PDB file of N, CA and C in Angstrom:
ATOM      1  N   MET E  17     -80.468 125.197 -94.966  1.00 92.00           N
ATOM      2  CA  MET E  17     -79.487 125.566 -95.968  1.00 92.00           C
ATOM      3  C   MET E  17     -80.147 126.258 -97.166  1.00 92.00           C
ATOM      4  N   LYS E  18     -81.326 125.794 -97.545  1.00 95.00           N
ATOM      5  CA  LYS E  18     -82.005 126.379 -98.715  1.00 95.00           C
ATOM      6  C   LYS E  18     -82.332 127.853 -98.495  1.00 95.00           C
ATOM      7  N   ASP E  19     -82.698 128.216 -97.257  1.00 97.00           N
ATOM      8  CA  ASP E  19     -83.006 129.623 -96.987  1.00 97.00           C
ATOM      9  C   ASP E  19     -81.776 130.496 -97.188  1.00 97.00           C
ATOM     10  N   GLU E  20     -80.630 130.022 -96.709  1.00 97.00           N
ATOM     11  CA  GLU E  20     -79.391 130.786 -96.879  1.00 97.00           C
ATOM     12  C   GLU E  20     -79.038 130.909 -98.360  1.00 97.00           C
ATOM     13  N   ILE E  21     -79.164 129.832 -99.093  1.00 98.00           N
ATOM     14  CA  ILE E  21     -78.833 129.850-100.521  1.00 98.00           C
ATOM     15  C   ILE E  21     -79.803 130.751-101.281  1.00 98.00           C
ATOM     16  N   ARG E  22     -81.051 130.768-100.869  1.00 98.00           N
ATOM     17  CA  ARG E  22     -82.033 131.660-101.493  1.00 98.00           C
ATOM     18  C   ARG E  22     -81.609 133.118-101.300  1.00 98.00           C
ATOM     19  N   LEU E  23     -81.159 133.449-100.094  1.00 98.00           N
ATOM     20  CA  LEU E  23     -80.679 134.810 -99.828  1.00 98.00           C
ATOM     21  C   LEU E  23     -79.435 135.128-100.656  1.00 98.00           C
ATOM     22  N   LEU E  24     -78.546 134.154-100.778  1.00 98.00           N
ATOM     23  CA  LEU E  24     -77.330 134.365-101.565  1.00 98.00           C
ATOM     24  C   LEU E  24     -77.654 134.505-103.054  1.00 98.00           C
ATOM     25  N   ARG E  25     -78.632 133.738-103.528  1.00 98.00           N
ATOM     26  CA  ARG E  25     -79.054 133.876-104.929  1.00 98.00           C
ATOM     27  C   ARG E  25     -79.575 135.285-105.190  1.00 98.00           C
ATOM     28  N   ASP E  26     -80.378 135.787-104.265  1.00 98.00           N
ATOM     29  CA  ASP E  26     -80.916 137.135-104.411  1.00 98.00           C
ATOM     30  C   ASP E  26     -79.809 138.183-104.340  1.00 98.00           C
ATOM     31  N   LYS E  27     -78.834 137.968-103.459  1.00 98.00           N
ATOM     32  CA  LYS E  27     -77.700 138.888-103.345  1.00 98.00           C
ATOM     33  C   LYS E  27     -76.867 138.849-104.624  1.00 98.00           C
ATOM     34  N   ALA E  28     -76.668 137.658-105.187  1.00 99.00           N
ATOM     35  CA  ALA E  28     -75.917 137.528-106.439  1.00 99.00           C
ATOM     36  C   ALA E  28     -76.634 138.267-107.565  1.00 99.00           C
ATOM     37  N   ASP E  29     -77.957 138.196-107.576  1.00 98.00           N
ATOM     38  CA  ASP E  29     -78.738 138.925-108.571  1.00 98.00           C
ATOM     39  C   ASP E  29     -78.543 140.429-108.391  1.00 98.00           C
ATOM     40  N   GLU E  30     -78.592 140.883-107.158  1.00 98.00           N
ATOM     41  CA  GLU E  30     -78.395 142.300-106.837  1.00 98.00           C
ATOM     42  C   GLU E  30     -77.006 142.772-107.302  1.00 98.00           C
ATOM     43  N   ILE E  31     -75.996 141.976-107.055  1.00 98.00           N
ATOM     44  CA  ILE E  31     -74.626 142.329-107.429  1.00 98.00           C
ATOM     45  C   ILE E  31     -74.483 142.350-108.951  1.00 98.00           C
ATOM     46  N   THR E  32     -75.080 141.374-109.615  1.00 98.00           N
ATOM     47  CA  THR E  32     -75.042 141.340-111.080  1.00 98.00           C
ATOM     48  C   THR E  32     -75.648 142.614-111.653  1.00 98.00           C
ATOM     49  N   VAL E  33     -76.809 142.991-111.170  1.00 98.00           N
ATOM     50  CA  VAL E  33     -77.485 144.202-111.645  1.00 98.00           C
ATOM     51  C   VAL E  33     -76.631 145.437-111.358  1.00 98.00           C
ATOM     52  N   PHE E  34     -76.034 145.507-110.181  1.00 97.00           N
ATOM     53  CA  PHE E  34     -75.187 146.640-109.810  1.00 97.00           C
ATOM     54  C   PHE E  34     -74.073 146.847-110.836  1.00 97.00           C
ATOM     55  N   TYR E  35     -73.348 145.769-111.135  1.00 96.00           N
ATOM     56  CA  TYR E  35     -72.221 145.894-112.061  1.00 96.00           C
ATOM     57  C   TYR E  35     -72.680 146.100-113.501  1.00 96.00           C
ATOM     58  N   GLU E  36     -73.796 145.508-113.891  1.00 96.00           N
ATOM     59  CA  GLU E  36     -74.319 145.733-115.237  1.00 96.00           C
ATOM     60  C   GLU E  36     -74.745 147.191-115.409  1.00 96.00           C
ATOM     61  N   GLN E  37     -75.341 147.776-114.375  1.00 94.00           N
ATOM     62  CA  GLN E  37     -75.731 149.181-114.440  1.00 94.00           C
ATOM     63  C   GLN E  37     -74.509 150.088-114.476  1.00 94.00           C
ATOM     64  N   LYS E  38     -73.468 149.691-113.771  1.00 91.00           N
ATOM     65  CA  LYS E  38     -72.222 150.452-113.783  1.00 91.00           C
ATOM     66  C   LYS E  38     -71.647 150.486-115.200  1.00 91.00           C
ATOM     67  N   VAL E  39     -71.640 149.336-115.863  1.00 90.00           N
ATOM     68  CA  VAL E  39     -71.164 149.267-117.249  1.00 90.00           C
ATOM     69  C   VAL E  39     -72.052 150.134-118.138  1.00 90.00           C
ATOM     70  N   GLY E  40     -73.351 150.046-117.940  1.00 88.00           N
ATOM     71  CA  GLY E  40     -74.280 150.860-118.715  1.00 88.00           C
ATOM     72  C   GLY E  40     -74.028 152.344-118.535  1.00 88.00           C
ATOM     73  N   GLY E  41     -73.664 152.736-117.320  1.00 86.00           N
ATOM     74  CA  GLY E  41     -73.339 154.136-117.054  1.00 86.00           C
ATOM     75  C   GLY E  41     -72.122 154.584-117.842  1.00 86.00           C
ATOM     76  N   TYR E  42     -71.115 153.732-117.895  1.00 80.00           N
ATOM     77  CA  TYR E  42     -69.920 154.058-118.685  1.00 80.00           C
ATOM     78  C   TYR E  42     -70.264 154.153-120.168  1.00 80.00           C
ATOM     79  N   LEU E  43     -71.108 153.265-120.650  1.00 81.00           N
ATOM     80  CA  LEU E  43     -71.499 153.293-122.059  1.00 81.00           C
ATOM     81  C   LEU E  43     -72.256 154.574-122.391  1.00 81.00           C
ATOM     82  N   ALA E  44     -73.080 155.027-121.460  1.00 83.00           N
ATOM     83  CA  ALA E  44     -73.868 156.235-121.678  1.00 83.00           C
ATOM     84  C   ALA E  44     -72.999 157.488-121.733  1.00 83.00           C
ATOM     85  N   LEU E  45     -71.801 157.428-121.166  1.00 78.00           N
ATOM     86  CA  LEU E  45     -70.917 158.595-121.154  1.00 78.00           C
ATOM     87  C   LEU E  45     -70.286 158.877-122.512  1.00 78.00           C
ATOM     88  N   GLY E  46     -70.337 157.934-123.392  1.00 80.00           N
ATOM     89  CA  GLY E  46     -69.761 158.117-124.716  1.00 80.00           C
ATOM     90  C   GLY E  46     -68.424 157.415-124.854  1.00 80.00           C
ATOM     91  N   GLU E  47     -67.984 157.319-126.094  1.00 78.00           N
ATOM     92  CA  GLU E  47     -66.793 156.531-126.412  1.00 78.00           C
ATOM     93  C   GLU E  47     -65.535 157.039-125.722  1.00 78.00           C
ATOM     94  N   GLU E  48     -65.339 158.345-125.694  1.00 80.00           N
ATOM     95  CA  GLU E  48     -64.108 158.890-125.109  1.00 80.00           C
ATOM     96  C   GLU E  48     -64.006 158.561-123.621  1.00 80.00           C
ATOM     97  N   LEU E  49     -65.056 158.827-122.875  1.00 75.00           N
ATOM     98  CA  LEU E  49     -65.031 158.532-121.439  1.00 75.00           C
ATOM     99  C   LEU E  49     -65.043 157.026-121.179  1.00 75.00           C
ATOM    100  N   PHE E  50     -65.715 156.281-122.044  1.00 72.00           N
ATOM    101  CA  PHE E  50     -65.701 154.824-121.930  1.00 72.00           C
ATOM    102  C   PHE E  50     -64.267 154.318-122.046  1.00 72.00           C
ATOM    103  N   ASN E  51     -63.554 154.806-123.057  1.00 77.00           N
ATOM    104  CA  ASN E  51     -62.173 154.366-123.271  1.00 77.00           C
ATOM    105  C   ASN E  51     -61.255 154.802-122.132  1.00 77.00           C
ATOM    106  N   MET E  52     -61.505 155.964-121.557  1.00 80.00           N
ATOM    107  CA  MET E  52     -60.695 156.434-120.427  1.00 80.00           C
ATOM    108  C   MET E  52     -60.884 155.533-119.207  1.00 80.00           C
ATOM    109  N   ASN E  53     -62.033 154.929-119.110  1.00 78.00           N
ATOM    110  CA  ASN E  53     -62.369 154.079-117.958  1.00 78.00           C
ATOM    111  C   ASN E  53     -62.398 152.600-118.327  1.00 78.00           C
ATOM    112  N   ARG E  54     -61.691 152.239-119.374  1.00 82.00           N
ATOM    113  CA  ARG E  54     -61.746 150.874-119.907  1.00 82.00           C
ATOM    114  C   ARG E  54     -61.452 149.808-118.842  1.00 82.00           C
ATOM    115  N   GLU E  55     -60.461 150.043-117.987  1.00 88.00           N
ATOM    116  CA  GLU E  55     -60.132 149.057-116.946  1.00 88.00           C
ATOM    117  C   GLU E  55     -61.299 148.859-115.986  1.00 88.00           C
ATOM    118  N   ASN E  56     -61.947 149.960-115.595  1.00 87.00           N
ATOM    119  CA  ASN E  56     -63.107 149.856-114.701  1.00 87.00           C
ATOM    120  C   ASN E  56     -64.257 149.117-115.379  1.00 87.00           C
ATOM    121  N   VAL E  57     -64.433 149.400-116.664  1.00 86.00           N
ATOM    122  CA  VAL E  57     -65.506 148.747-117.417  1.00 86.00           C
ATOM    123  C   VAL E  57     -65.247 147.247-117.493  1.00 86.00           C
ATOM    124  N   GLU E  58     -64.024 146.874-117.851  1.00 91.00           N
ATOM    125  CA  GLU E  58     -63.690 145.451-117.973  1.00 91.00           C
ATOM    126  C   GLU E  58     -63.830 144.731-116.635  1.00 91.00           C
ATOM    127  N   GLU E  59     -63.408 145.395-115.559  1.00 94.00           N
ATOM    128  CA  GLU E  59     -63.548 144.796-114.226  1.00 94.00           C
ATOM    129  C   GLU E  59     -65.024 144.613-113.870  1.00 94.00           C
ATOM    130  N   SER E  60     -65.833 145.618-114.172  1.00 93.00           N
ATOM    131  CA  SER E  60     -67.266 145.537-113.868  1.00 93.00           C
ATOM    132  C   SER E  60     -67.943 144.436-114.671  1.00 93.00           C
ATOM    133  N   ILE E  61     -67.548 144.290-115.936  1.00 94.00           N
ATOM    134  CA  ILE E  61     -68.107 143.217-116.766  1.00 94.00           C
ATOM    135  C   ILE E  61     -67.743 141.859-116.175  1.00 94.00           C
ATOM    136  N   ALA E  62     -66.488 141.709-115.771  1.00 97.00           N
ATOM    137  CA  ALA E  62     -66.035 140.438-115.189  1.00 97.00           C
ATOM    138  C   ALA E  62     -66.767 140.135-113.885  1.00 97.00           C
ATOM    139  N   LEU E  63     -66.930 141.144-113.035  1.00 98.00           N
ATOM    140  CA  LEU E  63     -67.605 140.930-111.751  1.00 98.00           C
ATOM    141  C   LEU E  63     -69.089 140.616-111.946  1.00 98.00           C
ATOM    142  N   ALA E  64     -69.717 141.266-112.919  1.00 98.00           N
ATOM    143  CA  ALA E  64     -71.121 140.957-113.220  1.00 98.00           C
ATOM    144  C   ALA E  64     -71.248 139.506-113.671  1.00 98.00           C
ATOM    145  N   GLY E  65     -70.329 139.068-114.508  1.00 98.00           N
ATOM    146  CA  GLY E  65     -70.349 137.686-114.981  1.00 98.00           C
ATOM    147  C   GLY E  65     -70.119 136.689-113.864  1.00 98.00           C
ATOM    148  N   THR E  66     -69.189 137.010-112.982  1.00 98.00           N
ATOM    149  CA  THR E  66     -68.896 136.127-111.847  1.00 98.00           C
ATOM    150  C   THR E  66     -70.110 136.007-110.928  1.00 98.00           C
ATOM    151  N   ALA E  67     -70.707 137.140-110.584  1.00 99.00           N
ATOM    152  CA  ALA E  67     -71.889 137.123-109.715  1.00 99.00           C
ATOM    153  C   ALA E  67     -73.031 136.351-110.378  1.00 99.00           C
ATOM    154  N   ASN E  68     -73.171 136.508-111.678  1.00 98.00           N
ATOM    155  CA  ASN E  68     -74.232 135.813-112.399  1.00 98.00           C
ATOM    156  C   ASN E  68     -74.009 134.299-112.408  1.00 98.00           C
ATOM    157  N   ARG E  69     -72.757 133.869-112.524  1.00 98.00           N
ATOM    158  CA  ARG E  69     -72.468 132.429-112.462  1.00 98.00           C
ATOM    159  C   ARG E  69     -72.827 131.866-111.087  1.00 98.00           C
ATOM    160  N   TYR E  70     -72.513 132.615-110.029  1.00 99.00           N
ATOM    161  CA  TYR E  70     -72.915 132.173-108.687  1.00 99.00           C
ATOM    162  C   TYR E  70     -74.444 132.102-108.593  1.00 99.00           C
ATOM    163  N   ARG E  71     -75.106 133.103-109.155  1.00 98.00           N
ATOM    164  CA  ARG E  71     -76.574 133.132-109.115  1.00 98.00           C
ATOM    165  C   ARG E  71     -77.148 131.872-109.756  1.00 98.00           C
ATOM    166  N   HIS E  72     -76.580 131.484-110.897  1.00 98.00           N
ATOM    167  CA  HIS E  72     -77.046 130.264-111.565  1.00 98.00           C
ATOM    168  C   HIS E  72     -76.826 129.033-110.694  1.00 98.00           C
ATOM    169  N   LYS E  73     -75.663 128.930-110.092  1.00 98.00           N
ATOM    170  CA  LYS E  73     -75.372 127.764-109.246  1.00 98.00           C
ATOM    171  C   LYS E  73     -76.336 127.697-108.070  1.00 98.00           C
ATOM    172  N   PHE E  74     -76.604 128.844-107.452  1.00 99.00           N
ATOM    173  CA  PHE E  74     -77.530 128.866-106.324  1.00 99.00           C
ATOM    174  C   PHE E  74     -78.940 128.500-106.784  1.00 99.00           C
ATOM    175  N   ALA E  75     -79.340 129.001-107.945  1.00 98.00           N
ATOM    176  CA  ALA E  75     -80.670 128.673-108.477  1.00 98.00           C
ATOM    177  C   ALA E  75     -80.770 127.182-108.794  1.00 98.00           C
ATOM    178  N   TRP E  76     -79.724 126.620-109.373  1.00 98.00           N
ATOM    179  CA  TRP E  76     -79.732 125.177-109.662  1.00 98.00           C
ATOM    180  C   TRP E  76     -79.918 124.377-108.384  1.00 98.00           C
ATOM    181  N   TYR E  77     -79.219 124.790-107.336  1.00 98.00           N
ATOM    182  CA  TYR E  77     -79.338 124.091-106.050  1.00 98.00           C
ATOM    183  C   TYR E  77     -80.780 124.163-105.542  1.00 98.00           C
ATOM    184  N   LEU E  78     -81.362 125.350-105.614  1.00 98.00           N
ATOM    185  CA  LEU E  78     -82.725 125.538-105.112  1.00 98.00           C
ATOM    186  C   LEU E  78     -83.748 124.741-105.922  1.00 98.00           C
ATOM    187  N   LEU E  79     -83.450 124.520-107.190  1.00 98.00           N
ATOM    188  CA  LEU E  79     -84.352 123.761-108.060  1.00 98.00           C
ATOM    189  C   LEU E  79     -84.041 122.266-108.069  1.00 98.00           C
ATOM    190  N   ASP E  80     -83.080 121.863-107.239  1.00 97.00           N
ATOM    191  CA  ASP E  80     -82.634 120.460-107.215  1.00 97.00           C
ATOM    192  C   ASP E  80     -82.229 119.979-108.612  1.00 97.00           C
ATOM    193  N   SER E  81     -81.541 120.848-109.323  1.00 98.00           N
ATOM    194  CA  SER E  81     -81.103 120.528-110.679  1.00 98.00           C
ATOM    195  C   SER E  81     -80.044 119.427-110.667  1.00 98.00           C
ATOM    196  N   PRO E  82     -80.102 118.533-111.644  1.00 98.00           N
ATOM    197  CA  PRO E  82     -79.067 117.498-111.747  1.00 98.00           C
ATOM    198  C   PRO E  82     -77.690 118.089-112.075  1.00 98.00           C
ATOM    199  N   LEU E  83     -77.649 119.336-112.516  1.00 96.00           N
ATOM    200  CA  LEU E  83     -76.369 119.975-112.830  1.00 96.00           C
ATOM    201  C   LEU E  83     -75.462 120.080-111.610  1.00 96.00           C
ATOM    202  N   ILE E  84     -76.049 120.187-110.438  1.00 97.00           N
ATOM    203  CA  ILE E  84     -75.250 120.271-109.212  1.00 97.00           C
ATOM    204  C   ILE E  84     -74.376 119.028-109.078  1.00 97.00           C
ATOM    205  N   LYS E  85     -74.966 117.868-109.304  1.00 97.00           N
ATOM    206  CA  LYS E  85     -74.186 116.621-109.217  1.00 97.00           C
ATOM    207  C   LYS E  85     -73.316 116.422-110.451  1.00 97.00           C
ATOM    208  N   GLU E  86     -73.866 116.707-111.619  1.00 97.00           N
ATOM    209  CA  GLU E  86     -73.119 116.509-112.865  1.00 97.00           C
ATOM    210  C   GLU E  86     -71.839 117.341-112.897  1.00 97.00           C
ATOM    211  N   LEU E  87     -71.923 118.562-112.389  1.00 96.00           N
ATOM    212  CA  LEU E  87     -70.765 119.460-112.394  1.00 96.00           C
ATOM    213  C   LEU E  87     -69.982 119.394-111.091  1.00 96.00           C
ATOM    214  N   ASP E  88     -70.408 118.497-110.194  1.00 97.00           N
ATOM    215  CA  ASP E  88     -69.738 118.297-108.903  1.00 97.00           C
ATOM    216  C   ASP E  88     -69.578 119.616-108.137  1.00 97.00           C
ATOM    217  N   ILE E  89     -70.692 120.340-108.009  1.00 98.00           N
ATOM    218  CA  ILE E  89     -70.694 121.638-107.330  1.00 98.00           C
ATOM    219  C   ILE E  89     -70.911 121.422-105.840  1.00 98.00           C
ATOM    220  N   ASP E  90     -69.967 121.891-105.052  1.00 98.00           N
ATOM    221  CA  ASP E  90     -70.077 121.872-103.588  1.00 98.00           C
ATOM    222  C   ASP E  90     -70.709 123.203-103.188  1.00 98.00           C
ATOM    223  N   ILE E  91     -71.997 123.192-102.936  1.00 98.00           N
ATOM    224  CA  ILE E  91     -72.739 124.436-102.725  1.00 98.00           C
ATOM    225  C   ILE E  91     -72.264 125.186-101.485  1.00 98.00           C
ATOM    226  N   GLU E  92     -71.817 124.475-100.466  1.00 98.00           N
ATOM    227  CA  GLU E  92     -71.308 125.152 -99.269  1.00 98.00           C
ATOM    228  C   GLU E  92     -70.019 125.902 -99.587  1.00 98.00           C
ATOM    229  N   LYS E  93     -69.154 125.290-100.387  1.00 98.00           N
ATOM    230  CA  LYS E  93     -67.914 125.951-100.802  1.00 98.00           C
ATOM    231  C   LYS E  93     -68.237 127.141-101.703  1.00 98.00           C
ATOM    232  N   GLU E  94     -69.176 126.957-102.613  1.00 98.00           N
ATOM    233  CA  GLU E  94     -69.578 128.054-103.505  1.00 98.00           C
ATOM    234  C   GLU E  94     -70.122 129.227-102.691  1.00 98.00           C
ATOM    235  N   ALA E  95     -70.924 128.931-101.679  1.00 98.00           N
ATOM    236  CA  ALA E  95     -71.482 129.986-100.828  1.00 98.00           C
ATOM    237  C   ALA E  95     -70.374 130.730-100.099  1.00 98.00           C
ATOM    238  N   ALA E  96     -69.421 130.002 -99.556  1.00 98.00           N
ATOM    239  CA  ALA E  96     -68.304 130.629 -98.839  1.00 98.00           C
ATOM    240  C   ALA E  96     -67.449 131.464 -99.786  1.00 98.00           C
ATOM    241  N   ASP E  97     -67.166 130.926-100.970  1.00 98.00           N
ATOM    242  CA  ASP E  97     -66.363 131.663-101.951  1.00 98.00           C
ATOM    243  C   ASP E  97     -67.077 132.936-102.396  1.00 98.00           C
ATOM    244  N   PHE E  98     -68.384 132.830-102.610  1.00 98.00           N
ATOM    245  CA  PHE E  98     -69.182 133.989-103.020  1.00 98.00           C
ATOM    246  C   PHE E  98     -69.128 135.085-101.959  1.00 98.00           C
ATOM    247  N   LYS E  99     -69.345 134.698-100.711  1.00 98.00           N
ATOM    248  CA  LYS E  99     -69.312 135.673 -99.615  1.00 98.00           C
ATOM    249  C   LYS E  99     -67.939 136.324 -99.507  1.00 98.00           C
ATOM    250  N   ALA E 100     -66.885 135.546 -99.701  1.00 98.00           N
ATOM    251  CA  ALA E 100     -65.523 136.084 -99.607  1.00 98.00           C
ATOM    252  C   ALA E 100     -65.233 137.036-100.764  1.00 98.00           C
ATOM    253  N   GLN E 101     -65.651 136.673-101.958  1.00 97.00           N
ATOM    254  CA  GLN E 101     -65.350 137.505-103.120  1.00 97.00           C
ATOM    255  C   GLN E 101     -66.121 138.818-103.091  1.00 97.00           C
ATOM    256  N   PHE E 102     -67.336 138.795-102.593  1.00 98.00           N
ATOM    257  CA  PHE E 102     -68.183 139.987-102.600  1.00 98.00           C
ATOM    258  C   PHE E 102     -68.472 140.472-101.181  1.00 98.00           C
ATOM    259  N   VAL E 103     -67.471 140.378-100.321  1.00 97.00           N
ATOM    260  CA  VAL E 103     -67.619 140.698 -98.899  1.00 97.00           C
ATOM    261  C   VAL E 103     -68.170 142.111 -98.676  1.00 97.00           C
ATOM    262  N   ASP E 104     -67.790 143.057 -99.518  1.00 96.00           N
ATOM    263  CA  ASP E 104     -68.246 144.440 -99.332  1.00 96.00           C
ATOM    264  C   ASP E 104     -69.760 144.584 -99.472  1.00 96.00           C
ATOM    265  N   PHE E 105     -70.392 143.685-100.178  1.00 96.00           N
ATOM    266  CA  PHE E 105     -71.844 143.745-100.343  1.00 96.00           C
ATOM    267  C   PHE E 105     -72.589 143.173 -99.139  1.00 96.00           C
ATOM    268  N   PHE E 106     -71.856 142.599 -98.196  1.00 93.00           N
ATOM    269  CA  PHE E 106     -72.476 142.003 -97.015  1.00 93.00           C
ATOM    270  C   PHE E 106     -72.277 142.857 -95.767  1.00 93.00           C
ATOM    271  N   LYS E 107     -71.710 144.030 -95.920  1.00 89.00           N
ATOM    272  CA  LYS E 107     -71.459 144.913 -94.764  1.00 89.00           C
ATOM    273  C   LYS E 107     -72.664 145.762 -94.468  1.00 89.00           C
TER     274      LYS E 107
END
């Protein structure tokens, strides 16, 4: 299970970087184009945050952090939810 979670943690990191770079690209275009693409920017920010939260959960699991038990995190469910939410990154 740890090997799979390690791969998912790395994938979550990759997805976080992807969306953060996308936001950075919009910012580099200037205020007018940023505002024209505001919905895309907000979606990318949200997706980067979501992927990053999964990355933290996977890292906690790999480190045997007490947060897994304290927060009652079901890592198998988190892994399945992550794969479902970001299915396009697994093709």
